[in-house]
Amino acid sequence: MSENVFSQILAEVSAFAESTNDLATLQNFIAEIIPQRLPYYNWTGFYMLDPKDSETLVLGPFRGAPTEHVRIPVNQGICGAAVAQNGTVIVDDVNSDPRYLACSLETRSEIVVPIRVNGAVVGEIDIDSHDLAAFSPRDREFLEKSAAIVGGFIERTQAVSSDAK
Ligand code: SME
């Protein structure tokens, strides 16, 4: 079941990425479609490295409860850990992970997947679930493919804007 849902979402996100040149528009589309199709994704959003301060993540488009964590230093949180490790971080039980920065009391598990542009981390997709251990290797693969679409989009649109100069 979910295998088809994952491929369907990826197909729609890829097609949408061809239809816009605006990163926030693409991020909003992803933040909207994913939790609609995958109800255990209770908070879905983006954190991007501040172009003026590469040690700090800044909250981007998201769906779910408002969070006080609008800026996260890369040495804090599960979000910071994904940048520091340059890799996906899955936490099956956030309450037993001392790195965890609470967003909602209902959150039980979290996955954070880096977005890379020309090999360098520029941000991440962050998902929280109200279920313990909600994220399987299939979720990880799906989100890493989603992050690759966003990274490829940034590479393409940056190239377009510098070509236009
Ligand atoms: N839980 C994250 C903070 C972001 S909120 O979940 C939206 C963390 O530990 O970095």
PDB file of C-alpha atoms and ligand atoms in Angstrom:
ATOM      1  CA  MET A   1       0.000   0.000   0.000  1.00  0.00           C
ATOM      2  CA  SER A   2       2.397   2.688   1.166  1.00  0.00           C
ATOM      3  CA  GLU A   3       4.916   1.732  -1.536  1.00  0.00           C
ATOM      4  CA  ASN A   4       2.401   2.960  -4.130  1.00  0.00           C
ATOM      5  CA  VAL A   5       1.631   6.056  -2.085  1.00  0.00           C
ATOM      6  CA  PHE A   6       5.344   6.893  -1.906  1.00  0.00           C
ATOM      7  CA  SER A   7       5.869   6.509  -5.667  1.00  0.00           C
ATOM      8  CA  GLN A   8       2.714   8.460  -6.428  1.00  0.00           C
ATOM      9  CA  ILE A   9       3.815  11.380  -4.230  1.00  0.00           C
ATOM     10  CA  LEU A  10       7.317  11.334  -5.740  1.00  0.00           C
ATOM     11  CA  ALA A  11       5.852  11.423  -9.251  1.00  0.00           C
ATOM     12  CA  GLU A  12       3.644  14.396  -8.340  1.00  0.00           C
ATOM     13  CA  VAL A  13       6.473  16.255  -6.612  1.00  0.00           C
ATOM     14  CA  SER A  14       8.800  15.699  -9.599  1.00  0.00           C
ATOM     15  CA  ALA A  15       6.154  16.975 -11.993  1.00  0.00           C
ATOM     16  CA  PHE A  16       5.437  19.987  -9.771  1.00  0.00           C
ATOM     17  CA  ALA A  17       9.166  20.797  -9.562  1.00  0.00           C
ATOM     18  CA  GLU A  18       9.143  21.212 -13.351  1.00  0.00           C
ATOM     19  CA  SER A  19       6.262  23.688 -13.169  1.00  0.00           C
ATOM     20  CA  THR A  20       7.754  26.382 -10.917  1.00  0.00           C
ATOM     21  CA  ASN A  21      11.016  28.249 -10.415  1.00  0.00           C
ATOM     22  CA  ASP A  22      10.183  29.271  -6.851  1.00  0.00           C
ATOM     23  CA  LEU A  23      11.651  27.191  -4.028  1.00  0.00           C
ATOM     24  CA  ALA A  24       9.062  28.198  -1.398  1.00  0.00           C
ATOM     25  CA  THR A  25       6.258  27.234  -3.809  1.00  0.00           C
ATOM     26  CA  LEU A  26       7.785  23.769  -4.226  1.00  0.00           C
ATOM     27  CA  GLN A  27       8.379  23.414  -0.459  1.00  0.00           C
ATOM     28  CA  ASN A  28       4.772  24.394   0.293  1.00  0.00           C
ATOM     29  CA  PHE A  29       3.521  21.848  -2.231  1.00  0.00           C
ATOM     30  CA  ILE A  30       5.581  19.099  -0.572  1.00  0.00           C
ATOM     31  CA  ALA A  31       4.595  20.149   2.969  1.00  0.00           C
ATOM     32  CA  GLU A  32       0.940  20.057   1.878  1.00  0.00           C
ATOM     33  CA  ILE A  33       0.819  16.814  -0.107  1.00  0.00           C
ATOM     34  CA  ILE A  34       2.883  14.553   2.169  1.00  0.00           C
ATOM     35  CA  PRO A  35       0.762  14.745   5.345  1.00  0.00           C
ATOM     36  CA  GLN A  36      -2.429  14.583   3.275  1.00  0.00           C
ATOM     37  CA  ARG A  37      -1.365  11.187   1.907  1.00  0.00           C
ATOM     38  CA  LEU A  38       0.566   9.904   4.936  1.00  0.00           C
ATOM     39  CA  PRO A  39      -1.508  10.645   8.065  1.00  0.00           C
ATOM     40  CA  TYR A  40       1.217   9.566  10.510  1.00  0.00           C
ATOM     41  CA  TYR A  41       3.322  12.510   9.257  1.00  0.00           C
ATOM     42  CA  ASN A  42       1.953  14.937  11.864  1.00  0.00           C
ATOM     43  CA  TRP A  43       4.466  17.763  11.315  1.00  0.00           C
ATOM     44  CA  THR A  44       6.151  18.180   7.950  1.00  0.00           C
ATOM     45  CA  GLY A  45       8.473  21.057   7.199  1.00  0.00           C
ATOM     46  CA  PHE A  46      11.744  22.467   5.984  1.00  0.00           C
ATOM     47  CA  TYR A  47      14.693  23.993   7.769  1.00  0.00           C
ATOM     48  CA  MET A  48      17.288  25.691   5.554  1.00  0.00           C
ATOM     49  CA  LEU A  49      20.756  26.907   6.507  1.00  0.00           C
ATOM     50  CA  ASP A  50      20.850  30.684   6.856  1.00  0.00           C
ATOM     51  CA  PRO A  51      22.860  31.941   3.844  1.00  0.00           C
ATOM     52  CA  LYS A  52      24.373  34.587   6.158  1.00  0.00           C
ATOM     53  CA  ASP A  53      25.142  32.127   8.976  1.00  0.00           C
ATOM     54  CA  SER A  54      25.857  28.567   7.912  1.00  0.00           C
ATOM     55  CA  GLU A  55      25.811  27.443  11.567  1.00  0.00           C
ATOM     56  CA  THR A  56      22.071  28.116  11.916  1.00  0.00           C
ATOM     57  CA  LEU A  57      18.971  26.482  10.450  1.00  0.00           C
ATOM     58  CA  VAL A  58      15.948  28.670   9.711  1.00  0.00           C
ATOM     59  CA  LEU A  59      12.364  27.378   9.662  1.00  0.00           C
ATOM     60  CA  GLY A  60      10.824  27.329   6.183  1.00  0.00           C
ATOM     61  CA  PRO A  61       7.416  26.189   4.891  1.00  0.00           C
ATOM     62  CA  PHE A  62       5.722  23.640   7.162  1.00  0.00           C
ATOM     63  CA  ARG A  63       2.384  22.023   8.038  1.00  0.00           C
ATOM     64  CA  GLY A  64       1.472  21.102  11.604  1.00  0.00           C
ATOM     65  CA  ALA A  65       1.600  22.774  15.002  1.00  0.00           C
ATOM     66  CA  PRO A  66       3.465  26.101  15.190  1.00  0.00           C
ATOM     67  CA  THR A  67       6.953  25.655  16.661  1.00  0.00           C
ATOM     68  CA  GLU A  68       9.039  27.988  18.799  1.00  0.00           C
ATOM     69  CA  HIS A  69      12.148  26.582  17.081  1.00  0.00           C
ATOM     70  CA  VAL A  70      12.355  29.031  14.205  1.00  0.00           C
ATOM     71  CA  ARG A  71      16.179  29.144  14.317  1.00  0.00           C
ATOM     72  CA  ILE A  72      18.192  26.074  15.368  1.00  0.00           C
ATOM     73  CA  PRO A  73      22.003  26.140  15.764  1.00  0.00           C
ATOM     74  CA  VAL A  74      23.561  23.177  13.943  1.00  0.00           C
ATOM     75  CA  ASN A  75      24.955  21.917  17.254  1.00  0.00           C
ATOM     76  CA  GLN A  76      21.449  21.544  18.714  1.00  0.00           C
ATOM     77  CA  GLY A  77      18.446  19.297  18.217  1.00  0.00           C
ATOM     78  CA  ILE A  78      17.791  16.352  15.945  1.00  0.00           C
ATOM     79  CA  CYS A  79      17.667  18.964  13.189  1.00  0.00           C
ATOM     80  CA  GLY A  80      21.189  20.161  13.954  1.00  0.00           C
ATOM     81  CA  ALA A  81      22.435  16.557  14.200  1.00  0.00           C
ATOM     82  CA  ALA A  82      21.358  15.768  10.630  1.00  0.00           C
ATOM     83  CA  VAL A  83      23.466  18.679   9.343  1.00  0.00           C
ATOM     84  CA  ALA A  84      26.414  17.929  11.626  1.00  0.00           C
ATOM     85  CA  GLN A  85      26.414  14.243  10.586  1.00  0.00           C
ATOM     86  CA  ASN A  86      25.581  15.043   6.963  1.00  0.00           C
ATOM     87  CA  GLY A  87      23.065  12.203   7.011  1.00  0.00           C
ATOM     88  CA  THR A  88      19.518  11.136   7.786  1.00  0.00           C
ATOM     89  CA  VAL A  89      18.657  10.876  11.484  1.00  0.00           C
ATOM     90  CA  ILE A  90      15.769   8.693  12.685  1.00  0.00           C
ATOM     91  CA  VAL A  91      14.712   8.858  16.338  1.00  0.00           C
ATOM     92  CA  ASP A  92      12.198   6.154  17.284  1.00  0.00           C
ATOM     93  CA  ASP A  93      11.441   7.660  20.702  1.00  0.00           C
ATOM     94  CA  VAL A  94      12.153  11.378  20.992  1.00  0.00           C
ATOM     95  CA  ASN A  95      11.622  11.334  24.762  1.00  0.00           C
ATOM     96  CA  SER A  96      14.650   9.104  25.210  1.00  0.00           C
ATOM     97  CA  ASP A  97      16.951  11.237  23.022  1.00  0.00           C
ATOM     98  CA  PRO A  98      18.651  14.087  24.914  1.00  0.00           C
ATOM     99  CA  ARG A  99      19.259  15.988  21.644  1.00  0.00           C
ATOM    100  CA  TYR A 100      15.525  16.369  21.015  1.00  0.00           C
ATOM    101  CA  LEU A 101      14.062  19.901  20.991  1.00  0.00           C
ATOM    102  CA  ALA A 102      10.338  19.609  21.706  1.00  0.00           C
ATOM    103  CA  CYS A 103       7.921  21.096  19.221  1.00  0.00           C
ATOM    104  CA  SER A 104       4.692  19.390  20.311  1.00  0.00           C
ATOM    105  CA  LEU A 105       4.068  17.281  23.425  1.00  0.00           C
ATOM    106  CA  GLU A 106       2.337  14.739  21.186  1.00  0.00           C
ATOM    107  CA  THR A 107       5.449  14.007  19.109  1.00  0.00           C
ATOM    108  CA  ARG A 108       6.886  10.522  19.674  1.00  0.00           C
ATOM    109  CA  SER A 109       9.259   9.957  16.746  1.00  0.00           C
ATOM    110  CA  GLU A 110      11.115  12.065  14.198  1.00  0.00           C
ATOM    111  CA  ILE A 111      13.069  11.774  10.950  1.00  0.00           C
ATOM    112  CA  VAL A 112      15.322  14.477   9.519  1.00  0.00           C
ATOM    113  CA  VAL A 113      16.751  14.163   5.994  1.00  0.00           C
ATOM    114  CA  PRO A 114      19.419  16.523   4.603  1.00  0.00           C
ATOM    115  CA  ILE A 115      18.921  18.393   1.335  1.00  0.00           C
ATOM    116  CA  ARG A 116      22.161  18.655  -0.645  1.00  0.00           C
ATOM    117  CA  VAL A 117      23.127  21.015  -3.460  1.00  0.00           C
ATOM    118  CA  ASN A 118      26.217  20.015  -5.441  1.00  0.00           C
ATOM    119  CA  GLY A 119      27.047  17.653  -2.584  1.00  0.00           C
ATOM    120  CA  ALA A 120      26.828  20.215   0.239  1.00  0.00           C
ATOM    121  CA  VAL A 121      24.030  20.272   2.827  1.00  0.00           C
ATOM    122  CA  VAL A 122      21.841  23.374   2.427  1.00  0.00           C
ATOM    123  CA  GLY A 123      18.877  22.368   4.568  1.00  0.00           C
ATOM    124  CA  GLU A 124      16.622  19.485   5.495  1.00  0.00           C
ATOM    125  CA  ILE A 125      13.152  17.975   5.561  1.00  0.00           C
ATOM    126  CA  ASP A 126      11.909  17.366   9.118  1.00  0.00           C
ATOM    127  CA  ILE A 127       8.966  15.084   9.968  1.00  0.00           C
ATOM    128  CA  ASP A 128       7.431  14.416  13.383  1.00  0.00           C
ATOM    129  CA  SER A 129       4.944  11.663  14.155  1.00  0.00           C
ATOM    130  CA  HIS A 130       2.631  11.115  17.090  1.00  0.00           C
ATOM    131  CA  ASP A 131       3.416   7.390  16.759  1.00  0.00           C
ATOM    132  CA  LEU A 132       6.463   5.741  18.311  1.00  0.00           C
ATOM    133  CA  ALA A 133       8.972   4.435  15.737  1.00  0.00           C
ATOM    134  CA  ALA A 134       6.786   5.654  12.871  1.00  0.00           C
ATOM    135  CA  PHE A 135       9.551   5.824  10.254  1.00  0.00           C
ATOM    136  CA  SER A 136      10.747   2.719   8.432  1.00  0.00           C
ATOM    137  CA  PRO A 137      13.534   2.303   5.869  1.00  0.00           C
ATOM    138  CA  ARG A 138      10.795   2.876   3.240  1.00  0.00           C
ATOM    139  CA  ASP A 139       9.988   6.296   4.735  1.00  0.00           C
ATOM    140  CA  ARG A 140      13.689   7.076   4.766  1.00  0.00           C
ATOM    141  CA  GLU A 141      14.087   6.117   1.100  1.00  0.00           C
ATOM    142  CA  PHE A 142      10.992   8.137   0.155  1.00  0.00           C
ATOM    143  CA  LEU A 143      12.184  11.233   2.033  1.00  0.00           C
ATOM    144  CA  GLU A 144      15.748  10.963   0.720  1.00  0.00           C
ATOM    145  CA  LYS A 145      14.309  10.889  -2.823  1.00  0.00           C
ATOM    146  CA  SER A 146      12.108  13.892  -1.972  1.00  0.00           C
ATOM    147  CA  ALA A 147      15.157  15.764  -0.629  1.00  0.00           C
ATOM    148  CA  ALA A 148      17.064  14.903  -3.825  1.00  0.00           C
ATOM    149  CA  ILE A 149      14.260  16.428  -5.907  1.00  0.00           C
ATOM    150  CA  VAL A 150      14.488  19.645  -3.857  1.00  0.00           C
ATOM    151  CA  GLY A 151      18.303  19.695  -4.093  1.00  0.00           C
ATOM    152  CA  GLY A 152      18.146  19.140  -7.856  1.00  0.00           C
ATOM    153  CA  PHE A 153      15.539  21.879  -8.124  1.00  0.00           C
ATOM    154  CA  ILE A 154      17.822  24.345  -6.315  1.00  0.00           C
ATOM    155  CA  GLU A 155      20.767  23.376  -8.534  1.00  0.00           C
ATOM    156  CA  ARG A 156      18.637  23.897 -11.659  1.00  0.00           C
ATOM    157  CA  THR A 157      16.984  27.152 -10.636  1.00  0.00           C
ATOM    158  CA  GLN A 158      20.248  28.654  -9.346  1.00  0.00           C
ATOM    159  CA  ALA A 159      21.823  27.785 -12.690  1.00  0.00           C
ATOM    160  CA  VAL A 160      18.877  29.434 -14.458  1.00  0.00           C
ATOM    161  CA  SER A 161      19.181  32.644 -12.446  1.00  0.00           C
ATOM    162  CA  SER A 162      22.965  32.908 -12.886  1.00  0.00           C
ATOM    163  CA  ASP A 163      22.620  32.138 -16.635  1.00  0.00           C
ATOM    164  CA  ALA A 164      20.174  35.018 -16.866  1.00  0.00           C
ATOM    165  CA  LYS A 165      22.669  37.541 -15.461  1.00  0.00           C
TER     166      LYS A 165
HETATM  167  N1  SME B   1      12.452  18.375  17.066  1.00  0.00           N
HETATM  168  C1  SME B   1      13.387  19.186  16.334  1.00  0.00           C
HETATM  169  C2  SME B   1      13.009  20.641  16.403  1.00  0.00           C
HETATM  170  C3  SME B   1      12.070  21.062  15.332  1.00  0.00           C
HETATM  171  S1  SME B   1      10.460  20.735  15.650  1.00  0.00           S
HETATM  172  O1  SME B   1      10.293  19.312  15.742  1.00  0.00           O
HETATM  173  C4  SME B   1       9.488  21.265  14.457  1.00  0.00           C
HETATM  174  C5  SME B   1      14.792  18.946  16.847  1.00  0.00           C
HETATM  175  O2  SME B   1      14.982  18.247  17.840  1.00  0.00           O
HETATM  176  O3  SME B   1      15.731  19.477  16.261  1.00  0.00           O
END
